[in-house]
């Protein structure tokens, strides 16, 4: 697959403007990225701008801390889909991950996946906060809950994607579940390193620069 079709072109800044989202969508159309990833309030606009294109509309739920109730995340996903989202990235509860309550995580993912139905669900682990064993066990719990992808980072904590975390996640979920590397990926070289480690999707705000090799 060409690298452009592996990129979720992302803008999740708290102060993102309408103009910036419009630019994001125009770039996504021009470069045929896999999706744009925007906050839920911008889903209707992105869905309108990308209607009839090959670019998906991805949004985030429970973002960025993952500390809201599972029912809140499920309802947030439901509303986003009604507004035009065609992919959902949810943040799991990292407190429960640190408690090693993997049953909670599996049940939380299952509840959100039920709300998503056939819509692709990616589950974000804040891997910079987790040990290797916790990354592995959380990834397995996500698969048990029905996740289509596991994802490395929100980009809002103390670290982003690493090839090591991607390798751990790929090993944990096997070949049939997606792995998304996200957070701090700024160049084609970095993106290709993540893909080599096992990533099948790249989340980045620098999608155009990655494609151009800048």
mmCIF file of C-alpha atoms in Angstrom:
data_model
loop_
_atom_site.group_PDB
_atom_site.id
_atom_site.type_symbol
_atom_site.label_atom_id
_atom_site.label_comp_id
_atom_site.label_asym_id
_atom_site.label_seq_id
_atom_site.Cartn_x
_atom_site.Cartn_y
_atom_site.Cartn_z
ATOM 1 C CA UNK A 1 0.000 0.000 0.000
ATOM 2 C CA UNK A 2 1.253 3.484 -0.801
ATOM 3 C CA UNK A 3 2.181 5.410 2.335
ATOM 4 C CA UNK A 4 -0.445 8.113 1.699
ATOM 5 C CA UNK A 5 -3.205 5.512 2.071
ATOM 6 C CA UNK A 6 -1.823 4.612 5.504
ATOM 7 C CA UNK A 7 -1.986 8.143 6.925
ATOM 8 C CA UNK A 8 -4.684 9.592 9.184
ATOM 9 C CA UNK A 9 -4.169 13.312 8.512
ATOM 10 C CA UNK A 10 -4.681 14.728 11.985
ATOM 11 C CA UNK A 11 -5.618 17.992 13.649
ATOM 12 C CA UNK A 12 -6.702 17.669 17.273
ATOM 13 C CA UNK A 13 -5.415 20.938 18.707
ATOM 14 C CA UNK A 14 -7.677 22.538 21.268
ATOM 15 C CA UNK A 15 -7.720 25.833 19.366
ATOM 16 C CA UNK A 16 -8.039 24.450 15.827
ATOM 17 C CA UNK A 17 -9.930 26.847 13.566
ATOM 18 C CA UNK A 18 -12.572 26.144 10.951
ATOM 19 C CA UNK A 19 -10.116 27.401 8.334
ATOM 20 C CA UNK A 20 -7.496 24.927 9.527
ATOM 21 C CA UNK A 21 -9.953 22.030 9.334
ATOM 22 C CA UNK A 22 -10.938 23.082 5.821
ATOM 23 C CA UNK A 23 -7.259 23.078 4.830
ATOM 24 C CA UNK A 24 -6.797 19.654 6.435
ATOM 25 C CA UNK A 25 -9.653 18.223 4.374
ATOM 26 C CA UNK A 26 -8.399 19.806 1.155
ATOM 27 C CA UNK A 27 -4.952 18.291 1.711
ATOM 28 C CA UNK A 28 -6.516 14.912 2.491
ATOM 29 C CA UNK A 29 -8.433 15.001 -0.790
ATOM 30 C CA UNK A 30 -5.384 16.093 -2.767
ATOM 31 C CA UNK A 31 -3.096 13.409 -1.347
ATOM 32 C CA UNK A 32 -5.752 10.693 -0.909
ATOM 33 C CA UNK A 33 -4.978 10.072 2.736
ATOM 34 C CA UNK A 34 -6.787 7.250 4.522
ATOM 35 C CA UNK A 35 -8.685 9.679 6.719
ATOM 36 C CA UNK A 36 -8.734 12.988 8.486
ATOM 37 C CA UNK A 37 -8.790 12.760 12.270
ATOM 38 C CA UNK A 38 -10.606 15.648 13.966
ATOM 39 C CA UNK A 39 -12.303 16.391 17.256
ATOM 40 C CA UNK A 40 -16.014 15.458 17.444
ATOM 41 C CA UNK A 41 -17.289 19.016 17.033
ATOM 42 C CA UNK A 42 -15.674 19.175 13.587
ATOM 43 C CA UNK A 43 -17.068 15.850 12.336
ATOM 44 C CA UNK A 44 -20.104 17.405 10.565
ATOM 45 C CA UNK A 45 -17.871 19.874 8.720
ATOM 46 C CA UNK A 46 -15.336 17.221 7.722
ATOM 47 C CA UNK A 47 -18.102 14.864 6.597
ATOM 48 C CA UNK A 48 -19.561 17.615 4.417
ATOM 49 C CA UNK A 49 -16.213 18.556 2.893
ATOM 50 C CA UNK A 50 -15.192 14.933 2.206
ATOM 51 C CA UNK A 51 -18.520 13.615 0.946
ATOM 52 C CA UNK A 52 -18.034 11.531 -2.189
ATOM 53 C CA UNK A 53 -14.258 11.197 -1.727
ATOM 54 C CA UNK A 54 -12.083 8.240 -0.764
ATOM 55 C CA UNK A 55 -11.099 9.906 2.541
ATOM 56 C CA UNK A 56 -12.677 8.647 5.772
ATOM 57 C CA UNK A 57 -13.734 10.894 8.643
ATOM 58 C CA UNK A 58 -12.099 9.755 11.883
ATOM 59 C CA UNK A 59 -12.805 11.214 15.301
ATOM 60 C CA UNK A 60 -11.730 10.652 18.895
ATOM 61 C CA UNK A 61 -13.777 9.696 21.973
ATOM 62 C CA UNK A 62 -12.788 9.830 25.619
ATOM 63 C CA UNK A 63 -9.972 12.043 24.397
ATOM 64 C CA UNK A 64 -7.298 12.694 25.515
ATOM 65 C CA UNK A 65 -7.321 11.208 29.039
ATOM 66 C CA UNK A 66 -9.569 8.165 28.588
ATOM 67 C CA UNK A 67 -10.910 8.725 32.099
ATOM 68 C CA UNK A 68 -14.604 9.139 31.265
ATOM 69 C CA UNK A 69 -17.095 6.354 31.888
ATOM 70 C CA UNK A 70 -17.405 3.589 29.273
ATOM 71 C CA UNK A 71 -21.033 4.550 28.724
ATOM 72 C CA UNK A 72 -19.984 8.124 27.975
ATOM 73 C CA UNK A 73 -17.452 6.920 25.418
ATOM 74 C CA UNK A 74 -20.053 4.700 23.775
ATOM 75 C CA UNK A 75 -22.561 7.556 23.562
ATOM 76 C CA UNK A 76 -19.896 9.903 22.227
ATOM 77 C CA UNK A 77 -19.085 7.338 19.513
ATOM 78 C CA UNK A 78 -22.779 6.968 18.659
ATOM 79 C CA UNK A 79 -23.229 10.730 18.246
ATOM 80 C CA UNK A 80 -20.056 11.026 16.163
ATOM 81 C CA UNK A 81 -21.236 8.330 13.784
ATOM 82 C CA UNK A 82 -24.636 9.989 13.471
ATOM 83 C CA UNK A 83 -22.785 13.188 12.562
ATOM 84 C CA UNK A 84 -20.786 11.487 9.815
ATOM 85 C CA UNK A 85 -17.761 9.809 11.405
ATOM 86 C CA UNK A 86 -16.673 6.661 9.569
ATOM 87 C CA UNK A 87 -13.844 5.706 11.947
ATOM 88 C CA UNK A 88 -13.551 6.100 15.735
ATOM 89 C CA UNK A 89 -10.393 6.302 17.875
ATOM 90 C CA UNK A 90 -11.197 5.799 21.571
ATOM 91 C CA UNK A 91 -8.836 6.262 24.509
ATOM 92 C CA UNK A 92 -8.867 3.371 26.959
ATOM 93 C CA UNK A 93 -8.768 3.915 30.707
ATOM 94 C CA UNK A 94 -5.058 3.974 31.535
ATOM 95 C CA UNK A 95 -5.779 3.993 35.260
ATOM 96 C CA UNK A 96 -7.378 0.576 34.836
ATOM 97 C CA UNK A 97 -4.399 -0.481 32.738
ATOM 98 C CA UNK A 98 -2.041 0.443 35.587
ATOM 99 C CA UNK A 99 -4.317 -1.516 37.954
ATOM 100 C CA UNK A 100 -4.033 -4.475 35.562
ATOM 101 C CA UNK A 101 -7.819 -4.657 35.339
ATOM 102 C CA UNK A 102 -7.813 -5.976 31.803
ATOM 103 C CA UNK A 103 -11.380 -7.279 32.108
ATOM 104 C CA UNK A 104 -12.506 -3.661 32.581
ATOM 105 C CA UNK A 105 -10.636 -2.654 29.438
ATOM 106 C CA UNK A 106 -12.096 -5.503 27.379
ATOM 107 C CA UNK A 107 -15.611 -4.663 28.542
ATOM 108 C CA UNK A 108 -15.095 -0.949 27.904
ATOM 109 C CA UNK A 109 -13.902 -1.634 24.359
ATOM 110 C CA UNK A 110 -16.795 -4.028 23.762
ATOM 111 C CA UNK A 111 -19.314 -1.378 24.813
ATOM 112 C CA UNK A 112 -17.863 1.199 22.426
ATOM 113 C CA UNK A 113 -17.548 -1.363 19.639
ATOM 114 C CA UNK A 114 -21.231 -2.191 20.058
ATOM 115 C CA UNK A 115 -22.011 1.496 19.515
ATOM 116 C CA UNK A 116 -19.735 1.560 16.458
ATOM 117 C CA UNK A 117 -21.177 -1.524 14.756
ATOM 118 C CA UNK A 118 -19.404 -1.890 11.419
ATOM 119 C CA UNK A 119 -17.516 1.391 11.892
ATOM 120 C CA UNK A 120 -13.781 0.873 12.381
ATOM 121 C CA UNK A 121 -12.743 1.175 16.043
ATOM 122 C CA UNK A 122 -9.156 1.987 17.001
ATOM 123 C CA UNK A 123 -8.250 1.880 20.691
ATOM 124 C CA UNK A 124 -5.569 4.233 22.006
ATOM 125 C CA UNK A 125 -3.135 3.024 24.648
ATOM 126 C CA UNK A 126 -0.979 5.767 26.115
ATOM 127 C CA UNK A 127 2.076 3.543 25.723
ATOM 128 C CA UNK A 128 4.492 6.077 27.266
ATOM 129 C CA UNK A 129 2.689 5.494 30.594
ATOM 130 C CA UNK A 130 2.709 1.692 30.387
ATOM 131 C CA UNK A 131 5.238 -1.062 30.943
ATOM 132 C CA UNK A 132 5.952 -3.581 28.196
ATOM 133 C CA UNK A 133 3.761 -6.180 29.909
ATOM 134 C CA UNK A 134 0.952 -3.657 30.296
ATOM 135 C CA UNK A 135 1.149 -2.745 26.601
ATOM 136 C CA UNK A 136 0.926 -6.412 25.658
ATOM 137 C CA UNK A 137 -1.939 -7.245 28.001
ATOM 138 C CA UNK A 138 -3.909 -4.101 27.112
ATOM 139 C CA UNK A 139 -3.529 -4.904 23.422
ATOM 140 C CA UNK A 140 -4.857 -8.409 24.013
ATOM 141 C CA UNK A 141 -7.768 -6.997 26.027
ATOM 142 C CA UNK A 142 -8.602 -4.621 23.182
ATOM 143 C CA UNK A 143 -8.742 -7.521 20.740
ATOM 144 C CA UNK A 144 -10.942 -9.453 23.166
ATOM 145 C CA UNK A 145 -13.294 -6.456 23.270
ATOM 146 C CA UNK A 146 -13.585 -6.334 19.487
ATOM 147 C CA UNK A 147 -11.155 -3.562 18.528
ATOM 148 C CA UNK A 148 -10.177 -3.354 14.873
ATOM 149 C CA UNK A 149 -6.938 -1.503 15.690
ATOM 150 C CA UNK A 150 -4.740 -0.692 18.652
ATOM 151 C CA UNK A 151 -2.967 2.659 18.688
ATOM 152 C CA UNK A 152 0.158 3.875 20.455
ATOM 153 C CA UNK A 153 -0.595 7.357 21.742
ATOM 154 C CA UNK A 154 -2.847 10.375 21.927
ATOM 155 C CA UNK A 155 0.039 12.749 21.268
ATOM 156 C CA UNK A 156 -1.037 14.688 24.371
ATOM 157 C CA UNK A 157 1.013 12.878 27.039
ATOM 158 C CA UNK A 158 4.734 12.829 27.805
ATOM 159 C CA UNK A 159 5.698 10.711 24.800
ATOM 160 C CA UNK A 160 4.499 9.510 21.421
ATOM 161 C CA UNK A 161 4.920 6.479 19.224
ATOM 162 C CA UNK A 162 8.029 4.313 19.407
ATOM 163 C CA UNK A 163 9.026 1.424 17.188
ATOM 164 C CA UNK A 164 9.412 -0.681 20.333
ATOM 165 C CA UNK A 165 5.794 -0.116 21.358
ATOM 166 C CA UNK A 166 4.613 -0.875 17.817
ATOM 167 C CA UNK A 167 6.578 -4.138 17.816
ATOM 168 C CA UNK A 168 5.045 -5.155 21.162
ATOM 169 C CA UNK A 169 1.537 -4.345 19.970
ATOM 170 C CA UNK A 170 1.947 -6.156 16.670
ATOM 171 C CA UNK A 171 3.218 -9.258 18.456
ATOM 172 C CA UNK A 172 0.316 -9.099 20.921
ATOM 173 C CA UNK A 173 -2.507 -8.680 18.401
ATOM 174 C CA UNK A 174 -1.210 -10.847 15.560
ATOM 175 C CA UNK A 175 -1.450 -10.200 11.821
ATOM 176 C CA UNK A 176 -5.190 -9.581 11.471
ATOM 177 C CA UNK A 177 -5.657 -6.573 13.775
ATOM 178 C CA UNK A 178 -4.407 -3.139 12.784
ATOM 179 C CA UNK A 179 -1.709 -1.220 14.646
ATOM 180 C CA UNK A 180 -1.703 2.561 14.420
ATOM 181 C CA UNK A 181 1.435 4.514 15.291
ATOM 182 C CA UNK A 182 0.602 8.058 16.327
ATOM 183 C CA UNK A 183 2.328 10.866 18.159
ATOM 184 C CA UNK A 184 5.554 12.597 17.203
ATOM 185 C CA UNK A 185 5.873 11.203 13.670
ATOM 186 C CA UNK A 186 7.154 14.073 11.543
ATOM 187 C CA UNK A 187 9.066 12.587 8.606
ATOM 188 C CA UNK A 188 8.829 9.875 5.985
ATOM 189 C CA UNK A 189 11.816 8.150 7.582
ATOM 190 C CA UNK A 190 10.040 7.990 10.948
ATOM 191 C CA UNK A 191 6.813 6.781 9.328
ATOM 192 C CA UNK A 192 8.606 4.058 7.395
ATOM 193 C CA UNK A 193 10.350 2.900 10.591
ATOM 194 C CA UNK A 194 6.936 2.518 12.255
ATOM 195 C CA UNK A 195 5.607 0.570 9.274
ATOM 196 C CA UNK A 196 8.641 -1.711 9.327
ATOM 197 C CA UNK A 197 7.993 -2.326 13.040
ATOM 198 C CA UNK A 198 4.442 -3.446 12.277
ATOM 199 C CA UNK A 199 2.241 -0.360 11.943
ATOM 200 C CA UNK A 200 -0.532 -0.502 9.363
ATOM 201 C CA UNK A 201 -1.746 3.075 9.920
ATOM 202 C CA UNK A 202 0.098 6.294 10.759
ATOM 203 C CA UNK A 203 -1.485 9.167 12.647
ATOM 204 C CA UNK A 204 0.278 12.442 11.912
ATOM 205 C CA UNK A 205 -0.285 16.157 11.570
ATOM 206 C CA UNK A 206 2.571 16.256 9.044
ATOM 207 C CA UNK A 207 0.994 13.995 6.434
ATOM 208 C CA UNK A 208 1.899 16.217 3.484
ATOM 209 C CA UNK A 209 5.541 16.456 4.563
ATOM 210 C CA UNK A 210 5.701 12.686 5.068
ATOM 211 C CA UNK A 211 4.370 11.987 1.579
ATOM 212 C CA UNK A 212 6.711 14.532 0.028
ATOM 213 C CA UNK A 213 9.681 13.187 1.992
ATOM 214 C CA UNK A 214 10.335 16.556 3.591
#
